[in-house]
Amino acid sequence: MSSKETKTATGKTAKDLNVKPVHIESGFEVNPVYTADDIAESSIKNEMPGEYPFTRGIHPTMYRNKPFTIRQYAGFASPEETNERFHFLIKNGQSGLNVAFDLPTQCGLDSDDPRAFGEVGRVGMSIDTLEDFEIAFRNIDLDKITVSLTINGTAIILIAMYVAMAEKLGYDIANLRGTAQNDILKEFIGRGTWIFPVDKSVKLVVDTIEYCAKHVPKYSPVSVCGYHIRESGANPVQEMAYAFCIAKAYSDGALERGITIDDFASRLSFNFDIYGNLFEQIAKFRGGRRLWAKIIREEYGAKKDSSCWLRMIAGGGGGGLTKEQPENNIVRSAYYALISALSGTQTMALCSYDEAYTIPTEHSAEISLRTMQIMIHEMGICDTVDPLGGSYYVEALTDRFEKEIREEMKTVEKWNGIVEAVATGKIQESVSKQAYEREMGVQRGEIPKVGVNIFTRDEEAKDVEFHPYNQKAVDAQIEKLKRIKSTRDNIQVQTCLETIKKDAQENKNLMPSIIAAVKVYCTVGEIVQVMKEVYGEYKEPIFF
């Protein structure tokens, strides 16, 4: 991307005006002043909120009709304790649930697996069987509270559990709403909780898209995550470009199953990151929203406007928070919330101020919740749609983002597409390089960070409230699993596991057989094991 000197609409450069050149993280130079001439060629003057290509928002009245959903990330220790936290958040005004799972669940290990030692319930809720789901969502009305499952490598099993639980409780799954993260390609790029080889992992994501399109049409089976790619070091242009390439890969796989783009595109959602320059972030979302709409309509031929919507959860990124002077993170998060709202998000979640070094306490989670509620109810953020629309600067930057994201996507195409680029480690290499350069910029003081490399102070080491590891909850979880294994119908369990294995060998959609398996209390670990016997496991490429 270009970082060369640019001229203002009046033909004067930063040097002419005797001011220091400014470059944002994406590599563009920011002009000292913008005028109408800077957006003379822009399409924005003819665009309206709620109309294609949706640059100004996907709904005509946006927050005047209904504020964005507040969906703080929560879940820890046992399903019992997580249920308590869910009720606390709902009681305090949270309008959606965003469920965290522990690493064993994410990696397909049961709580009694020796490889899970020390991690059961540590960073999220532990799930072994359907009974855990039934406990976690006890007395929560799934018609009133939508649930997001932050799960990837085992997403097909956890979605199956959610559907099975809803059916047992009497809900019509044709009307069941909710979201699963289920973006496995970003796991290879940024988080690492992959299980199966890349192509088999993508196949499982497509299984969920196909099943939901046919049977659970209001459920969003995938939330494509630029968020984690950005947290791993990508710049804002890469974040959007890689996410769109991933979404296209899943869409291509679904289309090969014989369903149409309008059968599922409206249920694709996105998860994006926010930290850094305020205007850069807002323009990133506005330009990205316009480009995604064009991709779905012009490349895929979608007829429905809703298929072209870029629906997103956009929240404050943990990558922007600091352990130094941690109370500053409360201020940062308030700015991130403002950016998210000005960008037209559908759902918002903020990292709490202590997440730079621990799992958030109930107190810090409440501060995040109040931050969003203050913005909605006191700051007038919901009064009008796209309040920055028409700003010479924002619109010029929006146009630039649309162009640069498209160019970055072409680079991925030269790498033979996102699936191949991930399998060969090309994307990971690109993101790691960007992360290294940014970190060096911080360490050299070229990228200012308050409390880290400017306005620092000598701080005495002070106690911080770490979230304790709950061994009592772990013991109870393992005892519960032992009881279930001894009381369930183990003949049915074996029959269901053999069916999953057979379906995998025959390359069938695994959703139906996994739903049947979870209903007889097959465990996450048991199901993953039979899938491994057919699909194998991913071996990470190593670069020097």
Coordinates of C-alpha atoms in Angstrom, one line a residue:
M1 CA 0.0 0.0 0.0
S2 CA 1.1 3.4 -0.8
S3 CA 2.6 5.7 1.9
K4 CA 3.9 8.3 -0.5
E5 CA 3.2 12.0 0.0
T6 CA -0.3 13.0 -1.1
K7 CA -1.7 16.3 -2.0
T8 CA -4.8 18.0 -0.6
A9 CA -7.7 18.9 -2.9
T10 CA -6.2 22.4 -3.0
G11 CA -3.0 20.9 -4.3
K12 CA -0.9 21.5 -1.2
T13 CA 1.0 18.8 0.6
A14 CA 1.7 18.4 4.3
K15 CA 5.1 19.8 3.5
D16 CA 3.6 22.8 1.7
L17 CA 1.5 23.5 4.8
N18 CA 4.5 23.0 7.1
V19 CA 2.9 20.2 9.1
K20 CA 4.2 16.7 9.8
P21 CA 3.0 14.0 7.4
V22 CA 0.6 11.5 9.0
H23 CA 0.2 7.9 8.0
I24 CA -2.5 5.6 9.5
E25 CA -1.8 2.0 10.2
S26 CA -3.1 0.8 6.9
G27 CA -0.4 2.8 5.2
F28 CA -2.4 5.7 3.8
E29 CA -1.3 9.3 4.3
V30 CA -3.9 11.6 5.8
N31 CA -4.3 15.0 4.2
P32 CA -4.2 18.0 6.5
V33 CA -7.6 19.1 5.2
Y34 CA -10.4 17.5 3.0
T35 CA -12.9 19.3 0.8
A36 CA -15.8 18.4 -1.5
D37 CA -13.3 17.9 -4.3
D38 CA -11.9 14.9 -2.4
I39 CA -15.2 13.0 -2.8
A40 CA -16.3 14.4 -6.2
E41 CA -16.1 11.0 -7.8
S42 CA -17.6 9.1 -4.8
S43 CA -20.9 7.3 -5.1
I44 CA -21.8 8.3 -1.6
K45 CA -23.9 11.3 -2.6
N46 CA -26.5 8.9 -4.1
E47 CA -26.5 6.4 -1.2
M48 CA -29.0 6.0 1.6
P49 CA -29.0 3.9 4.8
G50 CA -30.9 0.6 4.2
E51 CA -30.2 0.7 0.5
Y52 CA -27.7 -1.2 -1.6
P53 CA -24.7 -1.1 -1.3
F54 CA -25.4 -0.3 2.4
T55 CA -22.3 1.9 3.0
R56 CA -24.4 4.0 5.5
G57 CA -25.9 1.0 7.3
I58 CA -28.0 -2.1 6.5
H59 CA -31.3 -0.7 7.9
P60 CA -33.0 2.6 7.0
T61 CA -33.5 3.7 10.6
M62 CA -30.7 1.8 12.3
Y63 CA -30.6 2.5 16.1
R64 CA -33.7 4.8 16.1
N65 CA -35.7 1.6 15.7
K66 CA -33.6 -0.6 18.0
P67 CA -30.1 -0.1 19.5
F68 CA -27.4 -2.6 18.8
T69 CA -27.4 -5.8 20.7
I70 CA -25.1 -5.9 23.8
R71 CA -23.4 -9.2 23.9
Q72 CA -20.5 -9.4 26.4
Y73 CA -18.3 -12.5 26.2
A74 CA -18.9 -14.7 29.2
G75 CA -18.5 -18.2 30.4
F76 CA -16.1 -19.9 32.8
A77 CA -15.6 -23.0 35.0
S78 CA -18.7 -25.2 35.1
P79 CA -22.0 -24.9 33.3
E80 CA -23.6 -24.3 36.7
E81 CA -21.4 -21.2 37.4
T82 CA -21.8 -20.0 33.8
N83 CA -25.5 -20.1 34.1
E84 CA -25.2 -17.9 37.2
R85 CA -23.1 -15.4 35.2
F86 CA -25.6 -15.4 32.3
H87 CA -28.5 -14.5 34.7
F88 CA -26.4 -11.8 36.3
L89 CA -25.7 -10.2 32.8
I90 CA -29.3 -10.5 31.7
K91 CA -30.5 -9.0 34.9
N92 CA -28.2 -6.1 34.4
G93 CA -29.5 -5.3 30.9
Q94 CA -27.5 -7.5 28.5
S95 CA -29.6 -8.4 25.5
G96 CA -27.6 -11.3 24.1
L97 CA -25.2 -14.0 25.3
N98 CA -21.7 -14.6 24.0
V99 CA -20.5 -17.9 25.3
A100 CA -16.8 -18.7 26.1
F101 CA -15.7 -22.3 26.1
D102 CA -12.6 -23.7 27.8
L103 CA -9.7 -25.0 25.7
P104 CA -10.4 -28.7 26.1
T105 CA -13.9 -28.2 24.7
Q106 CA -12.4 -26.1 21.9
C107 CA -9.9 -28.8 21.1
G108 CA -12.3 -31.8 21.3
L109 CA -11.1 -33.2 24.7
D110 CA -13.4 -34.3 27.5
S111 CA -12.8 -33.0 31.0
D112 CA -11.4 -36.4 32.1
D113 CA -8.9 -36.6 29.3
P114 CA -5.3 -36.4 30.8
R115 CA -4.4 -33.8 28.1
A116 CA -7.1 -31.5 29.5
F117 CA -5.4 -31.4 32.9
G118 CA -5.1 -27.8 34.3
E119 CA -7.3 -26.3 31.6
V120 CA -10.8 -27.5 32.4
G121 CA -13.0 -24.4 32.9
R122 CA -10.0 -22.1 32.9
V123 CA -10.8 -19.8 30.0
G124 CA -14.4 -20.7 29.5
M125 CA -17.2 -23.1 30.2
S126 CA -16.4 -26.8 30.0
I127 CA -18.8 -28.9 27.9
D128 CA -18.7 -32.6 27.7
T129 CA -22.3 -33.6 26.9
L130 CA -25.7 -32.2 26.1
E131 CA -26.5 -32.2 29.8
D132 CA -23.9 -29.4 30.3
F133 CA -25.8 -27.3 27.7
E134 CA -29.1 -28.0 29.5
I135 CA -27.6 -26.7 32.7
A136 CA -25.9 -23.7 31.2
F137 CA -29.1 -22.4 29.6
R138 CA -31.5 -23.3 32.3
N139 CA -34.3 -20.8 32.7
I140 CA -33.1 -18.7 29.8
D141 CA -35.8 -18.0 27.1
L142 CA -34.2 -18.7 23.8
D143 CA -37.0 -16.8 22.0
K144 CA -35.9 -13.6 23.9
I145 CA -32.2 -14.0 24.3
T146 CA -30.1 -14.8 21.3
V147 CA -27.0 -16.9 21.9
S148 CA -23.6 -16.7 20.2
L149 CA -21.4 -19.8 20.6
T150 CA -17.7 -18.8 20.4
I151 CA -16.5 -22.2 19.2
N152 CA -14.6 -23.3 16.1
G153 CA -12.9 -26.7 15.8
T154 CA -15.8 -28.5 17.5
A155 CA -18.4 -26.0 16.3
I156 CA -20.4 -28.7 14.4
I157 CA -20.9 -30.6 17.7
L158 CA -21.8 -27.6 19.8
I159 CA -24.3 -26.3 17.2
A160 CA -25.8 -29.8 17.2
M161 CA -26.1 -29.7 21.0
Y162 CA -27.8 -26.3 20.8
V163 CA -30.3 -27.5 18.2
A164 CA -30.9 -30.8 20.2
M165 CA -31.4 -28.8 23.4
A166 CA -33.8 -26.4 21.7
E167 CA -35.8 -29.4 20.3
K168 CA -36.0 -31.0 23.8
L169 CA -37.3 -27.8 25.3
G170 CA -40.0 -27.6 22.7
Y171 CA -38.7 -24.7 20.5
D172 CA -39.4 -24.8 16.7
I173 CA -35.9 -25.0 15.3
A174 CA -37.2 -23.3 12.1
N175 CA -37.5 -20.2 14.2
L176 CA -34.3 -20.7 16.3
R177 CA -32.0 -17.7 16.2
G178 CA -28.4 -17.4 17.3
T179 CA -24.8 -17.5 16.0
A180 CA -21.8 -19.8 16.1
Q181 CA -18.4 -18.4 15.4
N182 CA -17.4 -21.5 13.5
D183 CA -14.7 -19.8 11.4
I184 CA -12.0 -22.5 11.3
L185 CA -9.8 -20.8 8.7
K186 CA -9.0 -17.9 11.1
E187 CA -8.0 -20.5 13.7
F188 CA -5.2 -21.7 11.4
I189 CA -4.2 -18.0 11.0
G190 CA -4.6 -16.6 14.4
R191 CA -5.7 -18.8 17.4
G192 CA -4.6 -22.4 16.9
T193 CA -7.6 -24.4 18.1
W194 CA -7.7 -26.4 14.9
I195 CA -8.2 -30.2 15.0
F196 CA -8.6 -31.6 11.5
P197 CA -6.7 -30.8 8.2
V198 CA -7.6 -27.6 6.5
D199 CA -9.8 -29.1 3.7
K200 CA -11.7 -31.3 6.1
S201 CA -12.2 -28.4 8.5
V202 CA -13.7 -26.3 5.8
K203 CA -15.9 -29.2 4.8
L204 CA -17.4 -29.3 8.3
V205 CA -18.1 -25.6 8.2
V206 CA -20.0 -26.1 4.9
D207 CA -21.9 -28.9 6.5
T208 CA -23.3 -26.5 9.1
I209 CA -24.2 -23.9 6.5
E210 CA -26.0 -26.5 4.4
Y211 CA -27.9 -28.0 7.3
C212 CA -28.9 -24.6 8.7
A213 CA -30.1 -23.3 5.3
K214 CA -32.4 -26.3 5.0
H215 CA -33.5 -26.8 8.6
V216 CA -32.6 -23.9 10.9
P217 CA -32.9 -21.0 8.4
K218 CA -32.8 -18.1 11.0
Y219 CA -29.7 -19.4 12.6
S220 CA -26.3 -17.9 11.7
P221 CA -23.9 -20.9 11.5
V222 CA -20.7 -18.9 10.8
S223 CA -19.4 -15.6 12.0
V224 CA -16.3 -14.9 9.9
C225 CA -13.6 -13.4 12.1
G226 CA -11.4 -10.7 10.9
Y227 CA -11.2 -10.0 14.6
H228 CA -8.6 -12.6 15.5
I229 CA -6.6 -12.0 12.3
R230 CA -6.3 -8.4 13.4
E231 CA -5.4 -9.4 17.0
S232 CA -2.7 -11.6 15.5
G233 CA -1.1 -8.6 13.8
A234 CA -2.9 -7.9 10.5
N235 CA -3.5 -4.3 9.6
P236 CA -7.1 -3.1 9.1
V237 CA -7.0 -3.6 5.3
Q238 CA -5.7 -7.2 5.8
E239 CA -8.3 -7.8 8.5
M240 CA -11.2 -7.1 6.1
A241 CA -9.6 -8.6 3.0
Y242 CA -8.8 -12.0 4.6
A243 CA -12.2 -12.1 6.3
F244 CA -13.9 -11.6 2.9
C245 CA -11.7 -14.2 1.2
I246 CA -12.7 -16.7 4.0
A247 CA -16.4 -15.9 3.6
K248 CA -16.1 -16.4 -0.1
A249 CA -14.5 -19.8 0.5
Y250 CA -17.3 -21.0 2.7
S251 CA -19.8 -19.6 0.3
D252 CA -18.2 -21.4 -2.7
G253 CA -18.4 -24.7 -0.7
A254 CA -22.0 -24.2 0.1
L255 CA -22.9 -23.4 -3.5
E256 CA -21.3 -26.7 -4.6
R257 CA -23.9 -28.5 -2.4
G258 CA -26.6 -27.2 -4.7
I259 CA -28.1 -24.4 -2.5
T260 CA -28.3 -20.9 -3.8
I261 CA -26.6 -17.8 -2.5
D262 CA -29.9 -16.4 -1.3
D263 CA -30.5 -19.5 0.8
F264 CA -27.7 -18.7 3.2
A265 CA -25.9 -15.4 2.5
S266 CA -28.1 -13.4 4.8
R267 CA -27.2 -15.7 7.7
L268 CA -23.4 -15.2 7.2
S269 CA -22.2 -12.8 9.9
F270 CA -18.8 -11.2 10.7
N271 CA -16.8 -10.5 13.8
F272 CA -14.4 -7.5 13.5
D273 CA -11.9 -5.8 15.7
I274 CA -11.6 -2.3 16.9
Y275 CA -8.5 -0.5 18.2
G276 CA -6.3 2.2 16.9
N277 CA -7.2 5.3 14.8
L278 CA -10.9 6.3 15.2
F279 CA -11.5 7.5 11.7
E280 CA -9.5 4.6 10.1
Q281 CA -11.7 2.1 11.9
I282 CA -15.0 3.7 11.0
A283 CA -14.0 4.0 7.3
K284 CA -12.8 0.4 7.4
F285 CA -16.3 -0.8 8.2
R286 CA -18.1 1.6 5.8
G287 CA -15.8 0.7 2.9
G288 CA -15.9 -2.9 3.8
R289 CA -19.7 -3.0 4.0
R290 CA -20.0 -1.5 0.5
L291 CA -17.5 -3.9 -1.0
W292 CA -19.1 -7.0 0.6
A293 CA -22.5 -6.0 -0.8
K294 CA -21.0 -5.6 -4.3
I295 CA -19.2 -9.0 -4.0
I296 CA -22.4 -10.8 -3.1
R297 CA -24.5 -9.1 -5.8
E298 CA -22.1 -8.7 -8.7
E299 CA -20.0 -11.8 -8.3
Y300 CA -22.6 -14.2 -6.8
G301 CA -25.7 -12.9 -8.3
A302 CA -27.7 -12.5 -5.1
K303 CA -31.2 -11.2 -5.7
K304 CA -32.2 -10.4 -2.1
D305 CA -30.9 -7.2 -0.5
S306 CA -30.6 -9.1 2.8
S307 CA -28.0 -11.4 1.2
C308 CA -25.8 -8.4 0.6
W309 CA -25.8 -7.2 4.2
L310 CA -22.6 -7.2 6.1
R311 CA -24.0 -8.0 9.6
M312 CA -21.3 -7.7 12.2
I313 CA -20.3 -7.8 15.8
A314 CA -17.7 -5.2 16.3
G315 CA -16.1 -4.6 19.7
G316 CA -13.1 -3.3 21.4
G317 CA -10.0 -5.5 20.8
G318 CA -7.9 -6.8 23.5
G319 CA -4.9 -6.0 21.4
G320 CA -5.4 -2.3 22.1
L321 CA -5.4 -2.7 25.9
T322 CA -2.4 -2.5 28.1
K323 CA -1.3 -4.0 31.4
E324 CA 0.4 -0.7 32.2
Q325 CA -1.9 1.8 33.8
P326 CA -4.8 -0.6 33.3
E327 CA -7.5 2.0 34.2
N328 CA -6.7 3.7 30.9
N329 CA -8.4 0.7 29.3
I330 CA -11.7 1.9 30.6
V331 CA -11.3 5.1 28.5
R332 CA -10.0 3.2 25.5
S333 CA -13.0 0.9 25.6
A334 CA -15.4 3.8 25.7
Y335 CA -13.7 5.1 22.5
Y336 CA -13.9 1.6 20.9
A337 CA -17.6 1.5 21.8
L338 CA -18.1 4.9 20.1
I339 CA -16.3 3.7 17.0
S340 CA -18.4 0.6 16.8
A341 CA -21.7 2.6 17.1
L342 CA -20.6 5.2 14.5
S343 CA -19.7 2.3 12.2
G344 CA -23.2 0.9 12.2
T345 CA -22.6 -2.4 14.1
Q346 CA -25.4 -4.8 14.8
T347 CA -23.9 -6.2 17.9
M348 CA -21.3 -4.9 20.3
A349 CA -19.0 -6.5 22.9
L350 CA -16.2 -4.8 24.8
C351 CA -13.1 -6.3 26.3
S352 CA -13.1 -5.3 30.0
Y353 CA -10.2 -3.2 31.3
D354 CA -8.5 -6.1 33.1
E355 CA -8.5 -8.4 30.1
A356 CA -5.0 -7.3 29.3
Y357 CA -3.8 -9.7 32.1
T358 CA -6.7 -11.8 33.4
I359 CA -10.2 -13.1 32.9
P360 CA -12.5 -10.1 33.6
T361 CA -14.0 -9.8 37.1
E362 CA -17.7 -9.3 37.6
H363 CA -17.0 -5.7 38.5
S364 CA -15.0 -5.0 35.3
A365 CA -17.6 -6.8 33.2
E366 CA -20.2 -4.5 34.7
I367 CA -18.2 -1.4 33.8
S368 CA -18.1 -2.5 30.2
L369 CA -21.8 -3.1 30.2
R370 CA -22.5 0.3 31.7
T371 CA -20.1 1.9 29.1
M372 CA -22.4 0.8 26.3
Q373 CA -25.6 1.6 28.2
I374 CA -24.4 5.2 28.9
M375 CA -23.6 5.6 25.2
I376 CA -27.1 4.4 24.2
H377 CA -29.1 6.3 26.8
E378 CA -27.1 9.5 27.6
M379 CA -24.9 10.3 24.5
G380 CA -27.5 10.5 21.8
I381 CA -25.8 7.8 19.7
C382 CA -29.1 6.4 18.6
D383 CA -30.7 9.6 17.5
T384 CA -29.7 9.6 13.8
V385 CA -28.4 7.2 11.2
D386 CA -24.8 7.3 10.1
P387 CA -24.0 10.7 11.7
L388 CA -20.6 10.9 10.0
G389 CA -22.0 10.3 6.6
G390 CA -21.0 13.1 4.2
S391 CA -17.9 14.0 6.1
Y392 CA -15.3 14.8 3.4
Y393 CA -12.6 13.0 5.4
V394 CA -14.6 9.9 6.3
E395 CA -16.1 9.5 2.8
A396 CA -12.7 9.8 1.2
L397 CA -11.2 7.3 3.5
T398 CA -14.2 5.0 3.0
D399 CA -13.6 5.0 -0.7
R400 CA -9.9 4.3 -0.2
F401 CA -10.7 1.3 2.0
E402 CA -13.0 -0.2 -0.5
K403 CA -10.3 0.0 -3.1
E404 CA -7.4 -1.2 -0.9
I405 CA -9.4 -4.2 0.5
R406 CA -10.2 -5.3 -3.0
E407 CA -6.5 -5.0 -4.0
E408 CA -5.5 -7.1 -0.9
M409 CA -8.0 -9.8 -1.9
K410 CA -6.3 -10.0 -5.4
T411 CA -3.1 -10.7 -3.6
V412 CA -4.7 -13.7 -1.9
E413 CA -6.0 -14.9 -5.3
K414 CA -2.4 -14.9 -6.6
W415 CA -1.6 -17.3 -3.7
N416 CA -4.2 -19.7 -5.2
G417 CA -7.0 -18.6 -2.8
I418 CA -7.4 -18.4 0.9
V419 CA -7.7 -22.2 1.6
E420 CA -4.4 -22.9 -0.2
A421 CA -2.8 -19.8 1.3
V422 CA -3.7 -20.9 4.8
A423 CA -2.7 -24.6 4.2
T424 CA 0.7 -23.5 3.0
G425 CA 1.1 -20.9 5.7
K426 CA 1.3 -17.9 3.3
I427 CA -1.3 -15.9 5.2
Q428 CA 0.2 -16.7 8.6
E429 CA 3.6 -15.5 7.3
S430 CA 2.1 -12.2 6.1
V431 CA 0.3 -11.6 9.4
S432 CA 3.3 -12.5 11.4
K433 CA 5.5 -10.0 9.4
Q434 CA 2.9 -7.3 10.0
A435 CA 2.8 -8.1 13.7
Y436 CA 6.6 -8.0 14.0
E437 CA 6.8 -4.6 12.3
R438 CA 4.0 -3.1 14.5
E439 CA 5.6 -4.4 17.7
M440 CA 9.0 -3.0 16.7
G441 CA 7.2 0.3 16.0
V442 CA 5.9 0.4 19.5
Q443 CA 9.2 -0.6 21.0
R444 CA 11.0 2.1 19.0
G445 CA 8.4 4.7 20.1
E446 CA 7.3 5.3 16.5
I447 CA 3.8 4.1 17.4
P448 CA 2.7 6.0 20.5
K449 CA 1.0 4.1 23.3
V450 CA 0.0 6.0 26.4
G451 CA 1.4 4.5 29.5
V452 CA 3.7 2.2 27.5
N453 CA 6.1 4.4 25.6
I454 CA 4.7 7.9 26.3
F455 CA 3.4 9.4 29.6
T456 CA 4.8 6.4 31.5
R457 CA 5.3 6.4 35.2
D458 CA 7.1 4.3 37.7
E459 CA 4.5 1.9 39.0
E460 CA 4.8 -0.1 42.1
A461 CA 3.8 -3.7 41.6
K462 CA 0.3 -4.1 42.9
D463 CA -2.0 -7.0 43.4
V464 CA -4.4 -7.7 40.6
E465 CA -7.5 -9.8 41.0
F466 CA -6.9 -12.9 39.0
H467 CA -9.7 -15.2 38.2
P468 CA -9.0 -18.3 40.4
Y469 CA -8.8 -21.8 38.9
N470 CA -11.8 -23.6 40.3
Q471 CA -10.6 -27.1 41.2
K472 CA -13.8 -27.9 43.0
A473 CA -15.8 -27.1 39.8
V474 CA -13.4 -29.3 37.8
D475 CA -13.8 -32.2 40.2
A476 CA -17.6 -31.9 40.0
Q477 CA -17.4 -31.7 36.2
I478 CA -15.4 -34.9 36.0
E479 CA -17.7 -36.7 38.4
K480 CA -20.7 -35.6 36.4
L481 CA -19.1 -37.0 33.2
K482 CA -18.4 -40.3 35.0
R483 CA -22.0 -40.5 36.1
I484 CA -23.4 -39.8 32.6
K485 CA -21.1 -42.4 31.0
S486 CA -22.3 -45.0 33.5
T487 CA -26.0 -44.3 33.2
R488 CA -26.5 -43.6 29.5
D489 CA -27.5 -46.3 26.9
N490 CA -24.0 -47.2 25.8
I491 CA -25.3 -49.5 23.0
Q492 CA -27.0 -46.4 21.4
V493 CA -23.8 -44.4 22.0
Q494 CA -21.7 -46.9 20.0
T495 CA -24.3 -47.2 17.2
C496 CA -24.3 -43.4 16.9
L497 CA -20.5 -43.1 16.9
E498 CA -20.3 -45.8 14.2
T499 CA -22.8 -43.9 12.1
I500 CA -20.8 -40.7 12.3
K501 CA -17.7 -42.6 11.2
K502 CA -19.5 -44.2 8.3
D503 CA -21.0 -40.8 7.2
A504 CA -17.5 -39.2 7.4
Q505 CA -16.0 -42.0 5.3
E506 CA -18.8 -41.5 2.7
N507 CA -18.3 -37.7 2.7
K508 CA -21.8 -37.0 3.9
N509 CA -23.0 -34.0 5.8
L510 CA -22.3 -34.9 9.5
M511 CA -24.9 -32.6 11.1
P512 CA -27.7 -35.2 11.2
S513 CA -25.6 -38.0 12.7
I514 CA -24.0 -35.7 15.2
I515 CA -27.3 -34.4 16.4
A516 CA -28.5 -38.0 16.9
A517 CA -25.3 -38.7 18.8
V518 CA -25.5 -35.8 21.2
K519 CA -29.1 -36.7 22.0
V520 CA -27.9 -40.0 23.5
Y521 CA -25.1 -38.2 25.4
C522 CA -22.1 -39.0 23.3
T523 CA -19.3 -36.8 24.5
V524 CA -17.5 -34.1 22.6
G525 CA -14.3 -36.1 22.9
E526 CA -15.9 -39.4 21.7
I527 CA -17.3 -37.7 18.6
V528 CA -14.1 -35.9 17.8
Q529 CA -12.1 -39.2 18.1
V530 CA -14.1 -41.0 15.5
M531 CA -13.9 -38.0 13.2
K532 CA -10.1 -38.0 13.6
E533 CA -10.0 -41.7 12.7
V534 CA -11.4 -40.7 9.2
Y535 CA -10.1 -37.2 8.7
G536 CA -6.7 -37.3 10.5
E537 CA -5.2 -34.3 12.3
Y538 CA -3.7 -31.1 11.0
K539 CA 0.1 -30.7 11.1
E540 CA 1.2 -27.1 11.3
P541 CA 3.7 -26.0 8.7
I542 CA 6.9 -24.6 10.2
F543 CA 8.8 -21.7 8.7
F544 CA 12.4 -20.5 9.3

